[in-house]
C-alpha cells in the first residue's frame, strides 16, 4: 500500500514538472493566432457569399414580381378590350331589336313586338342608360297598344 501511494505521488509530480498551467501557453496562442485570422477571413468571405446569394435571390424575386405585374396589366387590358367589344356587340344587338320592335309596333303586330321586348328586357341590365330609356319607352308603347287591343 505504501508503494501505491509513492507511485501516485511520483506520477503527479512528473505530470506538471512542477509548473501549473491555468491557460494556453504563449507558444499555444502564437500557433492559434494565424488560424483565428484565417477563420475570421474565411467567415467574412462566407458572409459575403451569403449576402451576394441573398441579394441575387431578392433581385430574382423582384424581377418575377415585376413580370407578374406586367402580365396582370396586360390581361386586364385584354379583358377591358373584350368587355368593350362585348358592350359594343350587346349595344348593336339591342339597337337591332329596338328597331325590330318599332317595326312590329308600326304594323300593329303586338305578339311579335312582345317577343322582341322579352329579348330586350334580357339585355336591359347590360345596356347603357340611353338604351334602357328606349327599351322602357317601347315597353310602355307595347303596354298601351295591348290595353287598347283588349278594350
PDB file of C-alpha atoms in Angstrom:
ATOM      1  CA  UNK A   1       0.000   0.000   0.000  1.00  0.00           C
ATOM      2  CA  UNK A   2       2.894   2.284   0.691  1.00  0.00           C
ATOM      3  CA  UNK A   3       4.300   1.583  -2.713  1.00  0.00           C
ATOM      4  CA  UNK A   4       0.963   2.512  -4.312  1.00  0.00           C
ATOM      5  CA  UNK A   5       0.924   5.883  -2.544  1.00  0.00           C
ATOM      6  CA  UNK A   6       4.507   6.555  -3.546  1.00  0.00           C
ATOM      7  CA  UNK A   7       3.734   5.740  -7.179  1.00  0.00           C
ATOM      8  CA  UNK A   8       0.756   8.123  -7.145  1.00  0.00           C
ATOM      9  CA  UNK A   9       2.881  10.945  -5.755  1.00  0.00           C
ATOM     10  CA  UNK A  10       5.585  10.409  -8.302  1.00  0.00           C
ATOM     11  CA  UNK A  11       3.145  10.361 -11.178  1.00  0.00           C
ATOM     12  CA  UNK A  12       1.541  13.632 -10.023  1.00  0.00           C
ATOM     13  CA  UNK A  13       4.900  15.261  -9.597  1.00  0.00           C
ATOM     14  CA  UNK A  14       6.044  14.098 -13.023  1.00  0.00           C
ATOM     15  CA  UNK A  15       2.969  15.380 -14.907  1.00  0.00           C
ATOM     16  CA  UNK A  16       3.393  19.021 -14.206  1.00  0.00           C
ATOM     17  CA  UNK A  17       7.135  19.194 -13.964  1.00  0.00           C
ATOM     18  CA  UNK A  18       6.423  21.498 -11.057  1.00  0.00           C
ATOM     19  CA  UNK A  19       4.552  24.098 -13.229  1.00  0.00           C
ATOM     20  CA  UNK A  20       0.867  24.704 -13.021  1.00  0.00           C
ATOM     21  CA  UNK A  21      -0.919  25.666 -16.190  1.00  0.00           C
ATOM     22  CA  UNK A  22      -4.020  27.852 -15.992  1.00  0.00           C
ATOM     23  CA  UNK A  23      -4.438  28.550 -19.710  1.00  0.00           C
ATOM     24  CA  UNK A  24      -2.749  28.223 -23.017  1.00  0.00           C
ATOM     25  CA  UNK A  25       0.956  28.859 -23.059  1.00  0.00           C
ATOM     26  CA  UNK A  26       2.290  31.768 -25.144  1.00  0.00           C
ATOM     27  CA  UNK A  27       3.508  29.319 -27.759  1.00  0.00           C
ATOM     28  CA  UNK A  28      -0.005  27.831 -27.987  1.00  0.00           C
ATOM     29  CA  UNK A  29      -1.538  31.299 -28.595  1.00  0.00           C
ATOM     30  CA  UNK A  30       1.002  32.139 -31.248  1.00  0.00           C
ATOM     31  CA  UNK A  31       0.175  28.905 -33.056  1.00  0.00           C
ATOM     32  CA  UNK A  32      -3.560  29.705 -32.916  1.00  0.00           C
ATOM     33  CA  UNK A  33      -3.290  33.361 -33.923  1.00  0.00           C
ATOM     34  CA  UNK A  34      -2.801  32.735 -37.640  1.00  0.00           C
ATOM     35  CA  UNK A  35      -5.593  30.137 -37.709  1.00  0.00           C
ATOM     36  CA  UNK A  36      -8.001  32.565 -35.974  1.00  0.00           C
ATOM     37  CA  UNK A  37      -7.167  35.235 -38.532  1.00  0.00           C
ATOM     38  CA  UNK A  38      -7.688  32.708 -41.274  1.00  0.00           C
ATOM     39  CA  UNK A  39     -11.001  31.705 -39.658  1.00  0.00           C
ATOM     40  CA  UNK A  40     -12.160  35.309 -39.487  1.00  0.00           C
ATOM     41  CA  UNK A  41     -11.199  35.897 -43.121  1.00  0.00           C
ATOM     42  CA  UNK A  42     -12.978  32.721 -44.126  1.00  0.00           C
ATOM     43  CA  UNK A  43     -16.037  33.714 -42.094  1.00  0.00           C
ATOM     44  CA  UNK A  44     -16.061  37.132 -43.730  1.00  0.00           C
ATOM     45  CA  UNK A  45     -15.855  35.549 -47.181  1.00  0.00           C
ATOM     46  CA  UNK A  46     -18.667  33.165 -46.283  1.00  0.00           C
ATOM     47  CA  UNK A  47     -20.765  36.069 -45.024  1.00  0.00           C
ATOM     48  CA  UNK A  48     -20.092  37.988 -48.244  1.00  0.00           C
ATOM     49  CA  UNK A  49     -21.118  34.943 -50.241  1.00  0.00           C
ATOM     50  CA  UNK A  50     -24.362  34.622 -48.277  1.00  0.00           C
ATOM     51  CA  UNK A  51     -25.051  38.342 -48.795  1.00  0.00           C
ATOM     52  CA  UNK A  52     -24.464  38.013 -52.543  1.00  0.00           C
ATOM     53  CA  UNK A  53     -26.716  34.977 -52.806  1.00  0.00           C
ATOM     54  CA  UNK A  54     -29.414  36.688 -50.750  1.00  0.00           C
ATOM     55  CA  UNK A  55     -29.234  39.792 -52.936  1.00  0.00           C
ATOM     56  CA  UNK A  56     -29.406  37.638 -56.084  1.00  0.00           C
ATOM     57  CA  UNK A  57     -32.472  35.845 -54.714  1.00  0.00           C
ATOM     58  CA  UNK A  58     -34.118  39.164 -53.836  1.00  0.00           C
ATOM     59  CA  UNK A  59     -33.334  40.543 -57.311  1.00  0.00           C
ATOM     60  CA  UNK A  60     -34.785  37.411 -58.889  1.00  0.00           C
ATOM     61  CA  UNK A  61     -37.941  37.636 -56.775  1.00  0.00           C
ATOM     62  CA  UNK A  62     -38.291  41.314 -57.629  1.00  0.00           C
ATOM     63  CA  UNK A  63     -37.953  40.574 -61.341  1.00  0.00           C
ATOM     64  CA  UNK A  64     -40.523  37.775 -61.088  1.00  0.00           C
ATOM     65  CA  UNK A  65     -42.907  40.120 -59.281  1.00  0.00           C
ATOM     66  CA  UNK A  66     -42.390  42.757 -61.940  1.00  0.00           C
ATOM     67  CA  UNK A  67     -43.080  40.252 -64.696  1.00  0.00           C
ATOM     68  CA  UNK A  68     -46.216  39.077 -62.897  1.00  0.00           C
ATOM     69  CA  UNK A  69     -47.475  42.663 -62.599  1.00  0.00           C
ATOM     70  CA  UNK A  70     -46.802  43.210 -66.312  1.00  0.00           C
ATOM     71  CA  UNK A  71     -48.765  40.060 -67.146  1.00  0.00           C
ATOM     72  CA  UNK A  72     -51.649  41.143 -64.913  1.00  0.00           C
ATOM     73  CA  UNK A  73     -51.709  44.580 -66.521  1.00  0.00           C
ATOM     74  CA  UNK A  74     -51.704  43.050 -69.977  1.00  0.00           C
ATOM     75  CA  UNK A  75     -54.504  40.637 -69.040  1.00  0.00           C
ATOM     76  CA  UNK A  76     -56.539  43.499 -67.586  1.00  0.00           C
ATOM     77  CA  UNK A  77     -56.084  45.469 -70.798  1.00  0.00           C
ATOM     78  CA  UNK A  78     -57.210  42.496 -72.877  1.00  0.00           C
ATOM     79  CA  UNK A  79     -60.213  41.945 -70.620  1.00  0.00           C
ATOM     80  CA  UNK A  80     -61.121  45.617 -70.879  1.00  0.00           C
ATOM     81  CA  UNK A  81     -60.876  45.465 -74.678  1.00  0.00           C
ATOM     82  CA  UNK A  82     -63.016  42.327 -74.759  1.00  0.00           C
ATOM     83  CA  UNK A  83     -65.515  43.942 -72.396  1.00  0.00           C
ATOM     84  CA  UNK A  84     -65.746  46.954 -74.685  1.00  0.00           C
ATOM     85  CA  UNK A  85     -66.225  44.631 -77.668  1.00  0.00           C
ATOM     86  CA  UNK A  86     -68.973  42.744 -75.835  1.00  0.00           C
ATOM     87  CA  UNK A  87     -70.598  46.019 -74.845  1.00  0.00           C
ATOM     88  CA  UNK A  88     -70.472  47.220 -78.451  1.00  0.00           C
ATOM     89  CA  UNK A  89     -71.898  43.899 -79.592  1.00  0.00           C
ATOM     90  CA  UNK A  90     -74.680  43.994 -76.982  1.00  0.00           C
ATOM     91  CA  UNK A  91     -75.426  47.611 -77.902  1.00  0.00           C
ATOM     92  CA  UNK A  92     -75.670  46.713 -81.586  1.00  0.00           C
ATOM     93  CA  UNK A  93     -77.911  43.737 -80.794  1.00  0.00           C
ATOM     94  CA  UNK A  94     -80.148  45.860 -78.572  1.00  0.00           C
ATOM     95  CA  UNK A  95     -80.390  48.568 -81.225  1.00  0.00           C
ATOM     96  CA  UNK A  96     -81.383  45.970 -83.834  1.00  0.00           C
ATOM     97  CA  UNK A  97     -84.043  44.568 -81.502  1.00  0.00           C
ATOM     98  CA  UNK A  98     -85.369  48.061 -80.751  1.00  0.00           C
ATOM     99  CA  UNK A  99     -85.732  48.768 -84.457  1.00  0.00           C
ATOM    100  CA  UNK A 100     -87.480  45.420 -84.971  1.00  0.00           C
ATOM    101  CA  UNK A 101     -89.875  46.114 -82.087  1.00  0.00           C
ATOM    102  CA  UNK A 102     -90.668  49.562 -83.519  1.00  0.00           C
ATOM    103  CA  UNK A 103     -91.400  47.984 -86.891  1.00  0.00           C
ATOM    104  CA  UNK A 104     -93.741  45.448 -85.277  1.00  0.00           C
ATOM    105  CA  UNK A 105     -95.497  48.230 -83.382  1.00  0.00           C
ATOM    106  CA  UNK A 106     -95.984  50.237 -86.604  1.00  0.00           C
ATOM    107  CA  UNK A 107     -97.513  47.109 -88.166  1.00  0.00           C
ATOM    108  CA  UNK A 108     -99.686  46.519 -85.052  1.00  0.00           C
ATOM    109  CA  UNK A 109     -98.058  43.103 -84.643  1.00  0.00           C
ATOM    110  CA  UNK A 110     -98.166  43.066 -80.829  1.00  0.00           C
ATOM    111  CA  UNK A 111     -97.314  39.395 -80.390  1.00  0.00           C
ATOM    112  CA  UNK A 112     -94.052  39.787 -82.307  1.00  0.00           C
ATOM    113  CA  UNK A 113     -93.309  43.103 -80.549  1.00  0.00           C
ATOM    114  CA  UNK A 114     -93.827  41.437 -77.153  1.00  0.00           C
ATOM    115  CA  UNK A 115     -91.454  38.589 -78.145  1.00  0.00           C
ATOM    116  CA  UNK A 116     -88.793  41.151 -79.048  1.00  0.00           C
ATOM    117  CA  UNK A 117     -89.445  43.035 -75.801  1.00  0.00           C
ATOM    118  CA  UNK A 118     -88.650  39.847 -73.848  1.00  0.00           C
ATOM    119  CA  UNK A 119     -85.270  39.711 -75.581  1.00  0.00           C
ATOM    120  CA  UNK A 120     -84.690  43.421 -74.907  1.00  0.00           C
ATOM    121  CA  UNK A 121     -85.558  43.028 -71.228  1.00  0.00           C
ATOM    122  CA  UNK A 122     -82.938  40.254 -71.008  1.00  0.00           C
ATOM    123  CA  UNK A 123     -80.341  42.722 -72.373  1.00  0.00           C
ATOM    124  CA  UNK A 124     -81.582  45.645 -70.302  1.00  0.00           C
ATOM    125  CA  UNK A 125     -79.234  45.075 -67.330  1.00  0.00           C
ATOM    126  CA  UNK A 126     -76.152  45.247 -69.515  1.00  0.00           C
ATOM    127  CA  UNK A 127     -77.418  48.097 -71.698  1.00  0.00           C
ATOM    128  CA  UNK A 128     -76.422  51.732 -71.416  1.00  0.00           C
ATOM    129  CA  UNK A 129     -78.753  54.257 -69.790  1.00  0.00           C
ATOM    130  CA  UNK A 130     -79.785  55.562 -73.208  1.00  0.00           C
ATOM    131  CA  UNK A 131     -80.766  52.094 -74.421  1.00  0.00           C
ATOM    132  CA  UNK A 132     -82.619  51.366 -71.172  1.00  0.00           C
ATOM    133  CA  UNK A 133     -84.650  54.507 -71.674  1.00  0.00           C
ATOM    134  CA  UNK A 134     -85.516  53.438 -75.251  1.00  0.00           C
ATOM    135  CA  UNK A 135     -86.450  49.945 -74.052  1.00  0.00           C
ATOM    136  CA  UNK A 136     -88.674  51.396 -71.302  1.00  0.00           C
ATOM    137  CA  UNK A 137     -90.391  53.676 -73.843  1.00  0.00           C
ATOM    138  CA  UNK A 138     -91.007  50.751 -76.189  1.00  0.00           C
ATOM    139  CA  UNK A 139     -92.378  48.701 -73.316  1.00  0.00           C
ATOM    140  CA  UNK A 140     -94.833  51.499 -72.498  1.00  0.00           C
ATOM    141  CA  UNK A 141     -95.917  51.624 -76.145  1.00  0.00           C
ATOM    142  CA  UNK A 142     -96.459  47.856 -76.213  1.00  0.00           C
ATOM    143  CA  UNK A 143     -98.444  48.001 -72.952  1.00  0.00           C
ATOM    144  CA  UNK A 144    -100.559  50.896 -74.255  1.00  0.00           C
ATOM    145  CA  UNK A 145    -101.307  49.116 -77.529  1.00  0.00           C
ATOM    146  CA  UNK A 146    -102.112  45.860 -75.667  1.00  0.00           C
ATOM    147  CA  UNK A 147    -104.599  47.730 -73.427  1.00  0.00           C
ATOM    148  CA  UNK A 148    -106.218  49.340 -76.475  1.00  0.00           C
ATOM    149  CA  UNK A 149    -106.491  45.981 -78.187  1.00  0.00           C
ATOM    150  CA  UNK A 150    -108.019  44.361 -75.089  1.00  0.00           C
ATOM    151  CA  UNK A 151    -110.732  47.112 -74.854  1.00  0.00           C
TER     152      UNK A 151
END
